[in-house]
mmCIF file of C-alpha atoms in Angstrom:
data_model
loop_
_atom_site.group_PDB
_atom_site.id
_atom_site.type_symbol
_atom_site.label_atom_id
_atom_site.label_comp_id
_atom_site.label_asym_id
_atom_site.label_seq_id
_atom_site.Cartn_x
_atom_site.Cartn_y
_atom_site.Cartn_z
ATOM 1 C CA MET H 1 -6.309 26.551 -5.591
ATOM 2 C CA THR H 2 -9.041 24.351 -7.036
ATOM 3 C CA GLU H 3 -11.164 22.199 -4.779
ATOM 4 C CA SER H 4 -10.623 18.448 -5.002
ATOM 5 C CA VAL H 5 -11.866 15.249 -3.433
ATOM 6 C CA TYR H 6 -9.605 12.314 -2.652
ATOM 7 C CA LYS H 7 -10.496 8.701 -1.978
ATOM 8 C CA VAL H 8 -8.476 6.577 0.453
ATOM 9 C CA ILE H 9 -8.114 2.811 0.101
ATOM 10 C CA GLU H 10 -6.291 0.267 2.231
ATOM 11 C CA LEU H 11 -3.707 -2.010 0.627
ATOM 12 C CA ILE H 12 -1.401 -4.723 1.940
ATOM 13 C CA GLY H 13 1.860 -5.387 0.136
ATOM 14 C CA THR H 14 4.095 -8.388 0.753
ATOM 15 C CA SER H 15 7.767 -9.118 0.133
ATOM 16 C CA ASN H 16 10.185 -11.885 0.976
ATOM 17 C CA GLU H 17 12.921 -9.279 1.506
ATOM 18 C CA SER H 18 11.779 -6.211 3.481
ATOM 19 C CA TRP H 19 8.932 -3.975 4.645
ATOM 20 C CA GLU H 20 10.181 -1.254 2.308
ATOM 21 C CA LYS H 21 9.815 -3.543 -0.695
ATOM 22 C CA ALA H 22 6.398 -4.695 0.521
ATOM 23 C CA ALA H 23 5.173 -1.083 0.674
ATOM 24 C CA ALA H 24 6.719 -0.249 -2.696
ATOM 25 C CA LYS H 25 5.019 -3.280 -4.290
ATOM 26 C CA ALA H 26 1.602 -2.171 -3.012
ATOM 27 C CA VAL H 27 2.056 1.327 -4.449
ATOM 28 C CA GLU H 28 3.442 -0.042 -7.724
ATOM 29 C CA GLN H 29 0.441 -2.319 -8.149
ATOM 30 C CA ALA H 30 -2.037 0.462 -7.271
ATOM 31 C CA ALA H 31 -0.439 2.742 -9.866
ATOM 32 C CA LYS H 32 -1.331 0.218 -12.589
ATOM 33 C CA SER H 33 -5.069 0.764 -12.162
ATOM 34 C CA LEU H 34 -5.460 4.095 -10.316
ATOM 35 C CA ARG H 35 -4.583 7.547 -11.599
ATOM 36 C CA ASP H 36 -3.304 10.569 -9.741
ATOM 37 C CA LEU H 37 -1.992 8.808 -6.628
ATOM 38 C CA ARG H 38 -1.213 11.386 -3.944
ATOM 39 C CA VAL H 39 -0.138 9.952 -0.580
ATOM 40 C CA ALA H 40 0.729 6.508 0.754
ATOM 41 C CA GLU H 41 0.789 6.194 4.535
ATOM 42 C CA VAL H 42 2.229 3.078 6.163
ATOM 43 C CA VAL H 43 -0.169 2.261 9.012
ATOM 44 C CA GLU H 44 1.024 -1.179 10.097
ATOM 45 C CA LEU H 45 3.955 -3.539 9.612
ATOM 46 C CA ASP H 46 3.867 -7.239 10.406
ATOM 47 C CA LEU H 47 5.520 -10.541 9.568
ATOM 48 C CA GLN H 48 4.153 -13.798 8.232
ATOM 49 C CA LEU H 49 5.847 -16.726 9.975
ATOM 50 C CA ASP H 50 6.134 -20.411 9.155
ATOM 51 C CA ALA H 51 5.434 -23.219 11.648
ATOM 52 C CA LYS H 52 8.982 -22.977 13.035
ATOM 53 C CA GLY H 53 8.825 -19.206 13.574
ATOM 54 C CA LYS H 54 10.962 -18.345 10.551
ATOM 55 C CA ILE H 55 10.001 -15.221 8.593
ATOM 56 C CA GLU H 56 8.196 -16.103 5.373
ATOM 57 C CA ALA H 57 7.125 -12.618 4.340
ATOM 58 C CA TYR H 58 7.179 -8.971 5.364
ATOM 59 C CA ARG H 59 3.793 -7.240 5.131
ATOM 60 C CA ALA H 60 3.058 -3.523 4.981
ATOM 61 C CA LYS H 61 -0.478 -2.140 5.345
ATOM 62 C CA LEU H 62 -0.919 1.234 3.632
ATOM 63 C CA ASN H 63 -3.609 3.848 3.211
ATOM 64 C CA VAL H 64 -3.285 5.198 -0.328
ATOM 65 C CA SER H 65 -5.091 8.291 -1.565
ATOM 66 C CA PHE H 66 -5.897 9.277 -5.128
ATOM 67 C CA LYS H 67 -7.899 12.058 -6.741
ATOM 68 C CA PHE H 68 -11.581 11.101 -6.993
ATOM 69 C CA GLU H 69 -13.116 11.885 -10.395
ATOM 70 C CA GLY H 70 -16.626 10.518 -9.815
ATOM 71 C CA THR H 71 -19.806 12.327 -10.779
#
């Protein structure tokens, strides 16, 4: 097995529908600019509420790792 180094970044995805879609959106967006994504770990879930306490958005905080190809 070859030795590798991975970088971990924190992302927050949002959705009007669910936490699952919020997490998927964060990973989808990361995949547009990062290569070789490896693991996405959901570390926190929360809700954004309006002034009346109604849910406006579901938010998922993720740690996402990808293979580091720096010098």
